[in-house]
Structures are given as structure tokens and as C-alpha cells.
XYZ file of C-alpha atoms in Angstrom:
621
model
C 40.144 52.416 30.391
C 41.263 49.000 32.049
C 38.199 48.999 34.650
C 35.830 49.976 32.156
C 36.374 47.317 29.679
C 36.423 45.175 33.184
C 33.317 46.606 34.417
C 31.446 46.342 30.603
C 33.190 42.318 30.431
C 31.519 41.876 34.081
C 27.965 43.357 32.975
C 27.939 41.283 29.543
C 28.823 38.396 31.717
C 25.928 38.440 34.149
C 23.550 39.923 31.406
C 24.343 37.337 28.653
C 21.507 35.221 29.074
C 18.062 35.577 26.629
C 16.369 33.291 29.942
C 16.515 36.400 32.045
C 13.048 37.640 33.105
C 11.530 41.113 32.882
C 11.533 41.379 37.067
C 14.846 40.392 37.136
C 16.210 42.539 34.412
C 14.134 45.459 36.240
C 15.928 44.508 39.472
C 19.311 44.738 37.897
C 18.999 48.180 35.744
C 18.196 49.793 39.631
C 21.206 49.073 40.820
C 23.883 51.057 41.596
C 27.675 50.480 42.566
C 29.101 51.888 45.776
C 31.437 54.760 45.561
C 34.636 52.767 46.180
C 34.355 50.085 43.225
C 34.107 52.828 41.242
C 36.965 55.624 42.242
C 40.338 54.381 41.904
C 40.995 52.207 45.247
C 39.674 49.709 47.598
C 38.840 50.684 50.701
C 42.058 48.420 51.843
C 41.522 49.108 55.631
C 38.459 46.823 55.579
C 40.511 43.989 53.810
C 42.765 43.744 57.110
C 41.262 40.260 58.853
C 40.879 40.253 62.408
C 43.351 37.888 64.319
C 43.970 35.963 67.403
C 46.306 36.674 69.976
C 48.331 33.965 72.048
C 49.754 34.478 75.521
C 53.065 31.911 75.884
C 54.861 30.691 79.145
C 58.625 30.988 79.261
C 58.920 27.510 78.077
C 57.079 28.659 74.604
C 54.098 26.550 75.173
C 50.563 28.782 74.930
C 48.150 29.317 77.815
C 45.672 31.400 76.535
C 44.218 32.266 73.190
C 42.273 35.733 72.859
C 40.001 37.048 70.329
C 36.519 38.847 69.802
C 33.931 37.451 67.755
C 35.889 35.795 65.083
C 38.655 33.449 66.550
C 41.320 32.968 63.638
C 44.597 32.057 63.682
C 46.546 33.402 60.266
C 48.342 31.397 57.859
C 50.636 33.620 55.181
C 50.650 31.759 51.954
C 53.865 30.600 52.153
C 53.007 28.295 54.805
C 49.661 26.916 52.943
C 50.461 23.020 51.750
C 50.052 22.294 48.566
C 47.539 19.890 49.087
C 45.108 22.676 50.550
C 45.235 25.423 47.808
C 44.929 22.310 45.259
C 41.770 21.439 47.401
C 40.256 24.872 46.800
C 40.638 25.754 43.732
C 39.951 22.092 42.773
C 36.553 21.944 44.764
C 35.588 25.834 44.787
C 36.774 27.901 41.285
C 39.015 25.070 38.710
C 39.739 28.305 36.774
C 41.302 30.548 39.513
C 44.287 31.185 37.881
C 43.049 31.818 34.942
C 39.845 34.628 35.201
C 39.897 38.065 35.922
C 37.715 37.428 39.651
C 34.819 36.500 37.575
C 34.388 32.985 35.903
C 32.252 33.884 32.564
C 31.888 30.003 32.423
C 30.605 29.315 35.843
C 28.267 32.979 35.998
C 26.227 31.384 32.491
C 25.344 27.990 34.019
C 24.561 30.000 37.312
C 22.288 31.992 35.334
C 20.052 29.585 33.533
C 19.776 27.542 36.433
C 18.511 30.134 38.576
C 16.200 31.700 36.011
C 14.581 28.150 34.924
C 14.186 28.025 39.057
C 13.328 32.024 39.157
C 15.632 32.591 42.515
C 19.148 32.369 43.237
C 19.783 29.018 43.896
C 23.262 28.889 42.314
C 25.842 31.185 42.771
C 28.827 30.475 40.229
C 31.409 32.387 42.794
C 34.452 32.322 42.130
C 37.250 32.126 45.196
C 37.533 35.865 44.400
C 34.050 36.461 44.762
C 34.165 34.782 48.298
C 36.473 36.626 49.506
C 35.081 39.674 48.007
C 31.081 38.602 50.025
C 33.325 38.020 52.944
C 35.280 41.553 53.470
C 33.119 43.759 51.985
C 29.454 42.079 51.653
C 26.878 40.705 53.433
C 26.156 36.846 52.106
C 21.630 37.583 51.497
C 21.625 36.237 48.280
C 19.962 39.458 46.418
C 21.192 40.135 42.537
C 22.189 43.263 43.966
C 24.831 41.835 46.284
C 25.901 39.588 43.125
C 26.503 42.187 40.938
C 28.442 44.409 43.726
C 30.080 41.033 44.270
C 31.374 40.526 40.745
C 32.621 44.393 40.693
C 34.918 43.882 44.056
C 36.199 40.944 42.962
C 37.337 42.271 39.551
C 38.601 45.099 41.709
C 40.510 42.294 43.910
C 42.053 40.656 40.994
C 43.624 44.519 39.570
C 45.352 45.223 43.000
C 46.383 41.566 44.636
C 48.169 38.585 43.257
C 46.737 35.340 42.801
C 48.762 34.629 45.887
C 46.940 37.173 48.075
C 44.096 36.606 47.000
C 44.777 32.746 48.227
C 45.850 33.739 51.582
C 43.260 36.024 52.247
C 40.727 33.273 51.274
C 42.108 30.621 53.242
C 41.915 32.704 56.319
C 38.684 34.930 55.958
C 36.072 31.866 55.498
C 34.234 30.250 58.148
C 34.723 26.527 59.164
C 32.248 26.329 61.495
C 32.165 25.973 65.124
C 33.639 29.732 65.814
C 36.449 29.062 63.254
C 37.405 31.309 60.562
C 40.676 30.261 58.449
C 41.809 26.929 57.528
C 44.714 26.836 60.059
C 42.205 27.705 63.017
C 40.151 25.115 62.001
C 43.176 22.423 61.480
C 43.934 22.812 64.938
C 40.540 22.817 66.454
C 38.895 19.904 64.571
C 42.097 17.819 64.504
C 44.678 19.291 67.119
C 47.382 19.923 64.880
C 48.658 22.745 62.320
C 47.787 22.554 58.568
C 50.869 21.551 57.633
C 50.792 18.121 59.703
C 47.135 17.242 58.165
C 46.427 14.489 56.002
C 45.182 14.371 52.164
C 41.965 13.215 53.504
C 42.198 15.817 56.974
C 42.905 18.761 54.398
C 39.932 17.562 52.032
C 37.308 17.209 54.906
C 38.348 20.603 56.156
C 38.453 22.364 52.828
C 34.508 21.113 52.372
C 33.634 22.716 55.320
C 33.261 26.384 54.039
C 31.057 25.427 50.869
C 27.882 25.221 53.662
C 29.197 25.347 57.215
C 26.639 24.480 59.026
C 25.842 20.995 57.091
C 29.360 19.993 56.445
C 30.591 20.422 59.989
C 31.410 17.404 61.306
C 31.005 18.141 64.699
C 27.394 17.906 63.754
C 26.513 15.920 60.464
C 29.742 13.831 59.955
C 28.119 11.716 57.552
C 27.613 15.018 55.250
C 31.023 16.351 55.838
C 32.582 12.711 54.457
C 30.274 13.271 51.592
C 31.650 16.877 50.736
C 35.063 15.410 51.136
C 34.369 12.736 48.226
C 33.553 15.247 46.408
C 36.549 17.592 47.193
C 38.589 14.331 46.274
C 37.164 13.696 43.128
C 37.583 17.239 42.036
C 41.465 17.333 43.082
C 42.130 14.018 40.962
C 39.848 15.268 38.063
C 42.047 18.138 38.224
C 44.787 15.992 38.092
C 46.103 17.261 41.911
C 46.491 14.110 43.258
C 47.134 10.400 41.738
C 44.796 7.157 41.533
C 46.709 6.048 44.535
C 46.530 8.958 46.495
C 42.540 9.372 45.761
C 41.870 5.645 46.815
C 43.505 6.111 50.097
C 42.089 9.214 51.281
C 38.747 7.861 50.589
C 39.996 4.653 52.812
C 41.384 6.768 55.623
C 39.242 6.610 58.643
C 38.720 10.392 59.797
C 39.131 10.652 63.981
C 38.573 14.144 64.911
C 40.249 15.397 68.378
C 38.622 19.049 68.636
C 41.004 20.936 70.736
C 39.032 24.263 72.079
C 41.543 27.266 72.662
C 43.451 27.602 75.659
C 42.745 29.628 78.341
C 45.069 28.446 81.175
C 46.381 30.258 84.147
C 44.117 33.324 84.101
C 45.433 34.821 87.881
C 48.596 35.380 84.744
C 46.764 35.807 81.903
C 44.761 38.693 83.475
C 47.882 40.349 84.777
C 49.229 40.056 81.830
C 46.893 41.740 79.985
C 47.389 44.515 83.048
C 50.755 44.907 82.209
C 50.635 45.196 78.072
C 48.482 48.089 79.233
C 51.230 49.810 80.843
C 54.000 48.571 78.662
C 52.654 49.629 75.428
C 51.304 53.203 77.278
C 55.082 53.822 78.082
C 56.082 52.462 74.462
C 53.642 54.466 72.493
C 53.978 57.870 74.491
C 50.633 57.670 75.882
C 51.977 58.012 79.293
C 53.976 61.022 78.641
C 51.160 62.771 77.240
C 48.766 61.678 80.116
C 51.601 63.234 82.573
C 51.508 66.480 80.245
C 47.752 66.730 80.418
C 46.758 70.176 82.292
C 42.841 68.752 82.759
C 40.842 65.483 84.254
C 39.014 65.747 80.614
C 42.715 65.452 78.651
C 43.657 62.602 80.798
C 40.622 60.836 80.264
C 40.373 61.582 77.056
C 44.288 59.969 76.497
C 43.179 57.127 78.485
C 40.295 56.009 76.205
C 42.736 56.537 73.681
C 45.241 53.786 75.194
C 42.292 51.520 75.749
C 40.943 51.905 72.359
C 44.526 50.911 71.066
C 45.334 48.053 73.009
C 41.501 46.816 71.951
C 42.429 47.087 68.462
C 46.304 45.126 68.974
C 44.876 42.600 70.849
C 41.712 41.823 69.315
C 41.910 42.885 65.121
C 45.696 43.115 64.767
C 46.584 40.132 67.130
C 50.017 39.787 69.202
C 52.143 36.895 70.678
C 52.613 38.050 74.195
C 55.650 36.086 75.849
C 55.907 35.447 79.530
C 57.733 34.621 81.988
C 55.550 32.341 83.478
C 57.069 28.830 85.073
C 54.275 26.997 84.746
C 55.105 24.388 87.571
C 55.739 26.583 89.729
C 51.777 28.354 89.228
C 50.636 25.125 89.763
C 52.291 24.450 92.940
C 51.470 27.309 93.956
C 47.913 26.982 93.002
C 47.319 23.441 94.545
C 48.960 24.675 97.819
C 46.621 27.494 98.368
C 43.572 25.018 98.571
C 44.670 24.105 102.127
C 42.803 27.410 103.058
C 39.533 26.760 104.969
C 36.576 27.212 102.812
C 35.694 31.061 103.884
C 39.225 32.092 103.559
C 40.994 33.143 100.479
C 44.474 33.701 99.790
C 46.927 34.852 97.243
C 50.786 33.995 96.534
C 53.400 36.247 93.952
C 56.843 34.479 93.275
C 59.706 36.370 91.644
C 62.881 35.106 90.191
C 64.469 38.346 92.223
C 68.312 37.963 90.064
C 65.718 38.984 86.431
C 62.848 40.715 87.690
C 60.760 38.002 86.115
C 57.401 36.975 87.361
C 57.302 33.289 87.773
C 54.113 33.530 89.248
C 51.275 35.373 90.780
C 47.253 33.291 92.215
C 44.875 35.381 92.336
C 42.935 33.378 95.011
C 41.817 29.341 95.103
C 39.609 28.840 92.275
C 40.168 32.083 90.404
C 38.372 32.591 86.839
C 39.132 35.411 83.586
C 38.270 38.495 84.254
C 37.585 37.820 88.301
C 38.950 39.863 91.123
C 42.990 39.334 91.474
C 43.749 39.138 95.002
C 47.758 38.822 93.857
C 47.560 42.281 92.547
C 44.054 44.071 92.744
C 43.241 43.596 96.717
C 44.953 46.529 98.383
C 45.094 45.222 102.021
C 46.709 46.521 105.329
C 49.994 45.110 105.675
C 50.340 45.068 109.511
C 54.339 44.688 110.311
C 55.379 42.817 106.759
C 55.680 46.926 105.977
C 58.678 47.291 109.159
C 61.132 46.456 107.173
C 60.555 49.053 104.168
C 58.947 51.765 106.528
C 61.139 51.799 109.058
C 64.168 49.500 109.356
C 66.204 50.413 106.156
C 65.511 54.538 106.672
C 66.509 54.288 110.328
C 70.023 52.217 109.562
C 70.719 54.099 106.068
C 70.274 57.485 108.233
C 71.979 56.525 111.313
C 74.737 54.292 109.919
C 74.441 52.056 113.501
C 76.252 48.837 114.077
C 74.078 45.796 114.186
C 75.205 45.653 117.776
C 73.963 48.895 118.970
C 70.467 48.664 120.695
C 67.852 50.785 120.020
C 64.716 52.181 122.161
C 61.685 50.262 122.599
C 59.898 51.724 125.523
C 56.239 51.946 125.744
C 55.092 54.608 122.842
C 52.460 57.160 123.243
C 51.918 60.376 121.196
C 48.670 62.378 120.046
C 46.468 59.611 121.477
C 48.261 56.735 119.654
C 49.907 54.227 122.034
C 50.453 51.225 120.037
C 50.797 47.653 122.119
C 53.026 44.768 121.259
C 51.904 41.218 120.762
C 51.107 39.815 123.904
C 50.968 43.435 125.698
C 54.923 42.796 126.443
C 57.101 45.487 127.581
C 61.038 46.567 126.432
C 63.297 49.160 127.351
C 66.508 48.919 125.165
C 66.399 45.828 122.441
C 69.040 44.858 119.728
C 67.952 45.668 115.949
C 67.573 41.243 115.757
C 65.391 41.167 118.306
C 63.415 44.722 117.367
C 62.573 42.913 113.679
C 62.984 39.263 115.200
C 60.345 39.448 117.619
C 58.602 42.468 115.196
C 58.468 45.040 118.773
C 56.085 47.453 117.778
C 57.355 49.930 119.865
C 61.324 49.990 118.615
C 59.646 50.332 114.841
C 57.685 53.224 116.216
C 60.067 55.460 117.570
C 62.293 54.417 115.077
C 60.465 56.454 112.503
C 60.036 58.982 115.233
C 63.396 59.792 115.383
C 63.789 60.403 111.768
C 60.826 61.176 110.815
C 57.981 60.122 108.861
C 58.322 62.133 105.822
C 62.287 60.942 105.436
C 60.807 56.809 106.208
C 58.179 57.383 103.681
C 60.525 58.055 100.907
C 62.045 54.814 100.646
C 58.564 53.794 99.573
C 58.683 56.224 96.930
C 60.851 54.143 94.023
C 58.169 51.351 94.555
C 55.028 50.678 92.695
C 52.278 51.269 95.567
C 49.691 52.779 93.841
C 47.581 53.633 96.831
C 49.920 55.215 98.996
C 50.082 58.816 99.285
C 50.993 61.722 101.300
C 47.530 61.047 103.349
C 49.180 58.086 104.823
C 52.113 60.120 106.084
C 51.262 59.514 109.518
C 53.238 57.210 112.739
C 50.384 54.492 112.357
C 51.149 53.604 109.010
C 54.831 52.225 110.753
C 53.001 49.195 111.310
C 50.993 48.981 108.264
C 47.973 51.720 109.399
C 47.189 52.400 105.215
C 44.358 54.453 104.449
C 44.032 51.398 101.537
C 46.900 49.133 101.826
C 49.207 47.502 99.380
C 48.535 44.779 97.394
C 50.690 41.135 97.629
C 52.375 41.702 94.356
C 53.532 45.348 95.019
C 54.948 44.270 98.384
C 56.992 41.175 97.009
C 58.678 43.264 94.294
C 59.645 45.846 96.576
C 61.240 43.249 98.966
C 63.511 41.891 95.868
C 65.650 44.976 96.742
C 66.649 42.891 100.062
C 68.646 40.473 97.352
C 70.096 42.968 94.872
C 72.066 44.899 96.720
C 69.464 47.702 97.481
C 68.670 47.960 93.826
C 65.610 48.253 92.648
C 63.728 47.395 88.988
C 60.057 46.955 88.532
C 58.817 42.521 88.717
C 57.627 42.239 84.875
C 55.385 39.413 83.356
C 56.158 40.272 79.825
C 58.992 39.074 78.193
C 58.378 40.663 74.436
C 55.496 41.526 72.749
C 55.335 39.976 68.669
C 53.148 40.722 66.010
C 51.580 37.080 64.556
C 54.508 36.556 62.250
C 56.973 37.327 64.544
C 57.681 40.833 64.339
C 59.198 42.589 67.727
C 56.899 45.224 68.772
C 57.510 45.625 72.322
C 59.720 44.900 75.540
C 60.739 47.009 78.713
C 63.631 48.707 78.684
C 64.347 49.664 82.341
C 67.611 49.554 84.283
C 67.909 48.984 87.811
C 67.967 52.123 90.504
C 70.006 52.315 93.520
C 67.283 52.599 96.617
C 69.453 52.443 99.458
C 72.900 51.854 100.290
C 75.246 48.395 99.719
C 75.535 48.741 103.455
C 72.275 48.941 104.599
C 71.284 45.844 102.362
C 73.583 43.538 103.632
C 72.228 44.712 107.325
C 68.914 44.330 106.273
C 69.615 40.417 105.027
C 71.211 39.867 108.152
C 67.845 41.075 110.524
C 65.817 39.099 107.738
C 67.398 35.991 108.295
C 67.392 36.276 111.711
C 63.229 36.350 111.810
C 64.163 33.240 109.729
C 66.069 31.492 112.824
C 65.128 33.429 115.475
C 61.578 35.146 115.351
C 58.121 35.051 113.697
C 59.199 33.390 110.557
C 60.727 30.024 111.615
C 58.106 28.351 111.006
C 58.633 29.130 107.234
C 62.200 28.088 107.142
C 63.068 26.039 104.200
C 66.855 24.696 103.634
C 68.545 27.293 101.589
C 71.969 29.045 101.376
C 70.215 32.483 102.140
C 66.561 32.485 103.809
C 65.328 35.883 105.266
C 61.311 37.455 105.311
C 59.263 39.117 107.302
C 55.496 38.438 108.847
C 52.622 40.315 108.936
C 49.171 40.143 111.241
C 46.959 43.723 111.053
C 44.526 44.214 113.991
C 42.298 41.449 115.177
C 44.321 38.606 112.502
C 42.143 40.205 109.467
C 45.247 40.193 107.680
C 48.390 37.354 107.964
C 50.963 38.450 105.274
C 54.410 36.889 104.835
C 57.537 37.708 102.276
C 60.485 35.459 101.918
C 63.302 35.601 100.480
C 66.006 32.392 98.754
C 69.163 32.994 96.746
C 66.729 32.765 93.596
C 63.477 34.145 94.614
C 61.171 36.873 96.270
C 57.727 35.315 97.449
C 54.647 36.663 98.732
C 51.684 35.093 100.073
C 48.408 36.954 101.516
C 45.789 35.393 103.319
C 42.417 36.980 104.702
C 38.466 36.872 103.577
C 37.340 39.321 101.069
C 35.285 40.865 103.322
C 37.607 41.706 106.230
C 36.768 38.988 109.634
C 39.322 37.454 111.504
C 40.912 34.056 110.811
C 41.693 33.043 114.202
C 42.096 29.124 113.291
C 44.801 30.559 110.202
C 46.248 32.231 112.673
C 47.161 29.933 115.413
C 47.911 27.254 113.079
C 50.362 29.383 111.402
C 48.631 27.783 108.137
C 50.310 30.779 106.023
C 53.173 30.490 106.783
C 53.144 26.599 105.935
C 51.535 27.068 102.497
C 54.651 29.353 102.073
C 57.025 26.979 103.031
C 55.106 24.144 101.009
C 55.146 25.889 98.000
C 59.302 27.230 98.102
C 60.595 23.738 99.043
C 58.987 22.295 95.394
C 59.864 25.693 93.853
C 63.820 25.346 95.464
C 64.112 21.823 93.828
């Protein structure tokens, strides 16, 4: 009985005028109201706004803003000022609180006028009626679309508070620009939040949406100051404001400083947005199901699922993603890399090794969104940088050996393979130092021969290489002989092992995942898993260190109470890899072309291993 009387009030309303003319009374008799203004709810899904999401560093600070096609920060109404409601309802619908989503007053005047002009020149919408054209409606201005109009907003008024209805308001309309919501626009026309605007900021802005194209004032500033007189003048009519306050708001010299959204740091950014992939597929079950999946069709199937989900959270729902991200650290590491020759590309992964926490990861020298990721997409052949992993830790966690006991490293040659070492040089017997010092192919080869390959290649089994497999269980992948390779990231968190005792935990980005107003929604829960013995760690540092003092790494030495790492060159100096290691931190760096060719000049200059040592003696300060 309530929405009839509403829905006979609303008809008598836009029907009340003798100046109506036969076409347009013809027009409105055909008619007819959609199916959910007239059963018992709104379709409530479609009132759910589309929001933002922001990516933070671990200092709080944002670094990249995401959305699709409307960019919109939301505001609840709690944290609306005073001065910008006032502005609305002042400027927009002076008897908000008062009508039922329909202004009888305001729908008259809008009639005559438009019949004397015989269109639809004036629309007499209230705030309600907005937001009712803007979540449900299309804005052609058709008597149809008014009338369906007046019906939704009645609707509006039965279900949400005059509070609601504010909120949604001041976030669905458009400002211009790509903005939609008063806070999105506070911060890109003037740099700041809503709350820090001025009386004459919030009245410029809260013109804007009356006819966004002519009152932006990006474009016609001299229009937008007009609809801000106006906006004014309303509020003090409406007794919102004083004399005083009117006078100087109209004196106030407007100085926009348009701040564009943030998209900083995308080698992190895009990793990022990697990771929530995985961490909300292990939160929300998707990746046990996937696992469970008996066909290719399921799995797919699940997968489009997963996608279609994180579209939705990070596009219509919106998320604050926190990171761990040290922000002058990336840039170090970032300016560093550009003393790579033109045709050579690089990237560099550094991990705070005591947390698990990225600090950062470059992609390559100039790297853009959504561009290839050297850091963690380029699977490349890791040449000796694999020794210690492959072949160092299974051989002393089997054997149990001394330090001191020396090991064979005789010329090799089995099935055709006959590896050489670096400068065709010759051992018999060699300490363990000098085996990983000097990186003897020969002692890592038979090694793994001795134990063999199957019991090596299970020490690579707790880490995240997610292009090894059992095809590569062969003696040439000892010194890095991948069918695909690893990629820089995977092989710097697996070396953070080397300083935690042997225990391993996956290198995460994330800190915490938040809805917009703060709600926790996700974080990794993982625990660290014993990978090899106390023992063999603390042998392993020592060797490390040792290539440090003693071998191919010295010439990335840094002053530190612990420094160990290990090189890398694959076949014809395609590849130079090195991992280091501090008290604090794990660091990678990769350098090659994208399309495999040597880099003699790299090479011989040792430039890699210089950018490394550049970049950890700013990051050890």
C-alpha cells in the first residue's frame, strides 16, 4: 500500500500540469516500469560503486593507484565535511531532507518550462534522482528515463537513509577529467583530501557535476568560478555559511595543483599484482581445488575462476595492498642498473633475508606496467650461481666431510659430456674453498656423481623454480644446463636459506591485503621449513665467504660483518649472474640481452659484479 500511494503521488506529480501536450501525454501513457521498481526490492548488486585500489610501500606512502574505467576513490559519509553536503544540497535539491526522492516543487516548474519550450530542457532532479540516473539509468534525456527516474528514486528513499543516499551521491557523480566522487576529485584538482579543502575549493568542486564538461576547470576556469558563485550564493541563501564566510570565498584566489594518480615502481607494482594472484588463490581455496582437479578443462576452468575474482577485488570492490617495498633502496637499485651498455639489460632482487620481505625487485633499465619482468619472468640459465644449491649443500649434508677434507676434481667425462673449467685448467684433489672459490667445474661434477643426481635435485625441491622438472634431472644441469632456467628472483630467495640456518620460507611482497576502509582481508600465513641441516649451513657460509675473499666474487666485496655469494657465467658469457649475501640481506642481480649474445665487454669488466657492489654499499648504510 506504501509504494502505491508513492507510485500514484509520483504520477500526479509529473502529470499535474494542464500545459502538457497531446504527444507528450501519448509518450508517457506507453510507458512501462521495469520489473524491479515494481516487485519488492532493488536490484542492490548494481548500487555497489566501483572503487580504486592503492598499492603502499612499507613506509605507508602509495605508489600506484589502479582502476578500470571509472577511477574513484570512496568517501563513507562520516568523513564528508560539512561544508560539502551543505554545498549539495544547497546548490543541487534545497529540499533533500525533506521529499520522498521526488521534489513536487522542483518537477512543476520543470514541467512548464519544458512544455512552453516543447523538449526537456529542465530537469527538476532531485540528489535522489541523480543518483538514481547514475546506478541504474542512462542520462538521454527521454520522458521515459524521467519517469523510470522518479520511480527508483522513490524506491531509493524507502530502503536508504538520507545519509546513504548522501554518500552514495558524493561518490557516484562525475567531476570531470576521469573523476567520479568528490574525494577523487579533491585530490586530483587540488592535491589534497576533502577534508583539507577550502569553502571556496569545496564550492568550485561541488559545481563541477551540475555540467562536467563546462564547469571543469581544467578547461573553462572562467565557467567553473561562475558555477561556484552560484554554489556560494545558494549555501548562504540557505543560511550554510555567514556574510563573512560568503565574501571570502568569493575573494579567495583558486590555484589548482592537479595531481594525476600514481603509478610508481611498476618492476613492484607488477609483481605485486603477481603475487595477490597467488595469495588470494591459497586464501580462497582456489588452489586446493585446482590441485583436486582430475582434467586440463577443471583446472582451466578454476583458473578463469581465480582471474575473474581477483578482476572483480581489484577493479569494482577495490583493496589497499601493503608492501614491503623500501623505496630507496628500488631506486638505488634502479639508477645503478643504467651503467649497463645500451644493448644489455639487467635485473636486480634484494631481500631483507631475517623477514622474508621483498625490499626490492627491477625488472630491467627503463621498465614500464605491464612490460616483461626480467626480476621474475626471464627464466635464464644460471651457469655455476646454481653450484651451491645443486651440488655443494647435498654433497656435505650427505657426506658429513670436514671443511678440510679435499675432494676430486679430475678431468670429467661420461656419456659424451666432458665439461672444461675456465681457462681449460686441470686439478686432481682440491679443498671444498677452492672447489666453490675458484667455481672448478669438475669437483661440482663428480660431486653430484657420487651422490647422485636425483638425491642433489631434491634440495631444489622446497624452492619456488617453476621451470624445473624431472626433465632437467641430468649431470649438465650441475652447472646450470636448464632445459629453461631460473629466474633472478627465484634464485635469490632460495639463497636466503644460506642466512637462516638452512631454513627456508617463500620472499613475499605483500604485507596485508585491506578492503578501502580498512578491513583485513588477506596476509600469508607460512612458517619457515628446515631444508638442510644447522651444520651444513654454517659450512656453506663459510665456502660463500670465501668466494668473497678468495675467488670469483671479490670483486663484489663490500665491508660487512658477514659477506658470502656466488657467480655465475653460462656458455659463451650469455649469462653473468651473481647472489650475495650481508647480515641483513639476500641480493640478486642478472645481466644478459633479451635475446641471448654474449657480453664480452660486461664480462671482462666485471661490470655486474660492480653494479652489485654499488647498489649494497648505499643499501648497507
Amino acid at each position: 500500500m506504501k509504494l502505491f500511494v508513492g507510485y500514484i503521488m509520483i504520477i500526479s506529480l509529473l502529470l499535474s500540469s494542464f500545459l502538457l501536450t497531446e504527444k507528450v501525454w501519448g509518450e508517457i501513457k506507453s510507458i512501462k516500469l521495469p520489473s524491479e521498481i515494481i516487485e519488492n526490492e532493488l536490484p542492490i548488486d548494481s548500487m555497489h560503486l566501483s572503487r580504486s585500489s592503492t598499492i603502499l610501500a612499507d613506509d605507508g606512502s602509495v605508489i600506484d593507484t589502479i582502476h578500470g574505467t571509472e577511477h574513484r576513490i570512496y568517501i563513507p559519509y562520516e568523513q564528508l565535511p560539512s561544508s560539502v553536503i551543505h554545498a549539495f544540497v544547497a546548490a543541487e535539491d534545497n529540499h533533500f531532507f525533506k521529499h520522498p526522492g521526488v521534489d513536487g516543487t522542483a518537477v512543476a516548474r520543470a514541467i512548464v518550462v519544458n512544455a512552453k519550450s516543447g523538449g526537456i530542457d529542465q530537469g527538476g532532479s532531485t540528489i535522489t534522482q541523480q543518483l538514481a540516473r547514475n546506478l541504474f539509468l542512462s542520462h538521454t534525456k527521454t520522458y521515459k528515463r524521467k519517469l523510470h527516474e522518479a520511480f527508483y528514486s522513490y524506491r531509493l528513499e524507502q530502503e536508504l537513509t538520507k545519509e546513504m543516499i548522501l554518500e552514495l551521491y558524493s561518490n557516484a557523480i562525475y567531476f570531470g577529467s576521469g573523476n567520479y566522487g568528490i574525494a577523487t576529485a579533491s585530490q586530483f584538482y587540488f592535491g589534497k583530501s576533502v577534508d583539507q579543502l577550502s569553502l571556496a575549493e569545496t564550492a568550485l568542486l561541488c559545481g563541477i557535476p551540475n555540467n562536467p564538461n563546462q564547469y571543469d576547470p581544467t578547461k573553462n576556469m572562467d565557467q567553473s568560478l561562475k558555477r561556484q558563485h552560484h554554489v556560494l550564493k545558494k549555501m548562504l541563501e540557505n543560511k550554510y555559511i555567514k556574510e563573512e564566510e560568503y565574501n571570502k570565498a568569493l575573494n579567495e584566489e583558486i590555484s589548482l595543483n592537479i595531481t594525476r594518480p600514481i603509478h610508481a615502481f611498476p618492476d613492484y607494482t607488477t609483481y605485486t599484482l603477481q603475487e595477490l594472484r597467488e595469495l588470494v588463490s591459497y586464501s580462497e581455496g582456489f588452489e586446493d581445488r585446482i590441485e583436486k582437479a582430475e582434467t586440463i578443462e577443471e583446472k582451466t576452468a578454476i583458473r578463469s575462476e581465480l582471474d575473474h575474482f581477483v578482476h572483480q577485488l581489484i577493479y569494482e570492490k577495490g583493496i589497499r595492498v601493503e608492501t614491503h617495498l623500501d623505496q630507496t633502496i628500488q631506486i638505488n637499485a634502479q639508477k645503478q642498473l643504467q651503467q649497463l651498455p645500451k644493448d644489455v639489460e639487467g635485473a636486480f632482487v634484494v631481500i631483507d633475508h631475517a623477514t622474508y620481505r621483498l625490499k626490492a625487485i627491477v625488472g630491467g633499465k627503463n621498465m614500464n606496467a605491464n612490460e616483461f619482468n626480467r626480476a621474475y619472468q626471464a627464466y635464464r640459465q644460471p651457469g655455476s650461481a646454481i653450484k651451491p644449491l645443486l651440488a655443494f649443500v647435498p654433497y656435505i649434508e650427505k657426506k658429513a666431510l670436514p671443511l678440510n677434507v679435499p675432494v676430486d676434481a679430475a678431468p670429467f667425462c661420461k656419456r659424451g659430456y666432458c665439461p672444461a673449467n675456465y681457462g681449460n685448467a686441470t686439478y686432481n684433489n682440491v679443498t671444498l674453498k677452492n672447489a666453490l672459490g675458484k667455481s672448478i667445474n669438475t669437483a661440482a661434477v663428480r660431486m653430484v656423481d657420487s651422490i647422485g643426481i636425483e638425491y642433489a635435485f631434491q634440495f631444489l625441491e622446497p624452492f619456488s623454480f617453476q621451470k624445473v622438472s624431472t626433465e632437467d634431472y641430468r649431470i649438465t644441469a650441475v652447472l646450470g644446463g636448464f632445459d629453461h632456467g631460473v629466474s633472478p628472483l627465484e634464485l635469490s630467495d632460495a639463497y636466503t636459506t644460506f642466512s637462516n640456518n638452512g631454513h627456508y620460507q617463500p620472499t613475499r611482497a605483500i604485507k596485508s591485503v585491506h578492503t578501502t576502509d580498512g578491513k583485513l582481508l588477506y596476509q600469508w600465513k607460512e612458517k619457515p621449513e628446515q631444508v638442510w641441516s644447522v651444520d651444513t649451513n654454517r659450512k656453506m657460509r663459510t665456502l660463500l665467504n670465501y668466494v668473497m675473499a678468495n675467488g670469483t666474487g671479490q670483486k663484489a666485496r663490500i665491508q660487512s660483518s658477514y659477506i658470502g655469494g656466488k657467480t655465475g657465467t653460462t656458455n659463451n658469457n650469455k649469462d653473468l649472474w651473481f647472489v650475495g649475501l650481508t647480515d641483513r640481506y639476500t641480493a640478486g642481480i642478472w645481466v644478459g640481452k633479451d635475446r641471448p649474445a654474449p657480453i664480452n665487454s660486461v664480462q671482462s669488466r666485471a661490470l655486474h659484479l660492480k653494479i652489485w657492489k654499488d647498489i649494497m654499499n648505499q643499501t648497507e648504510k
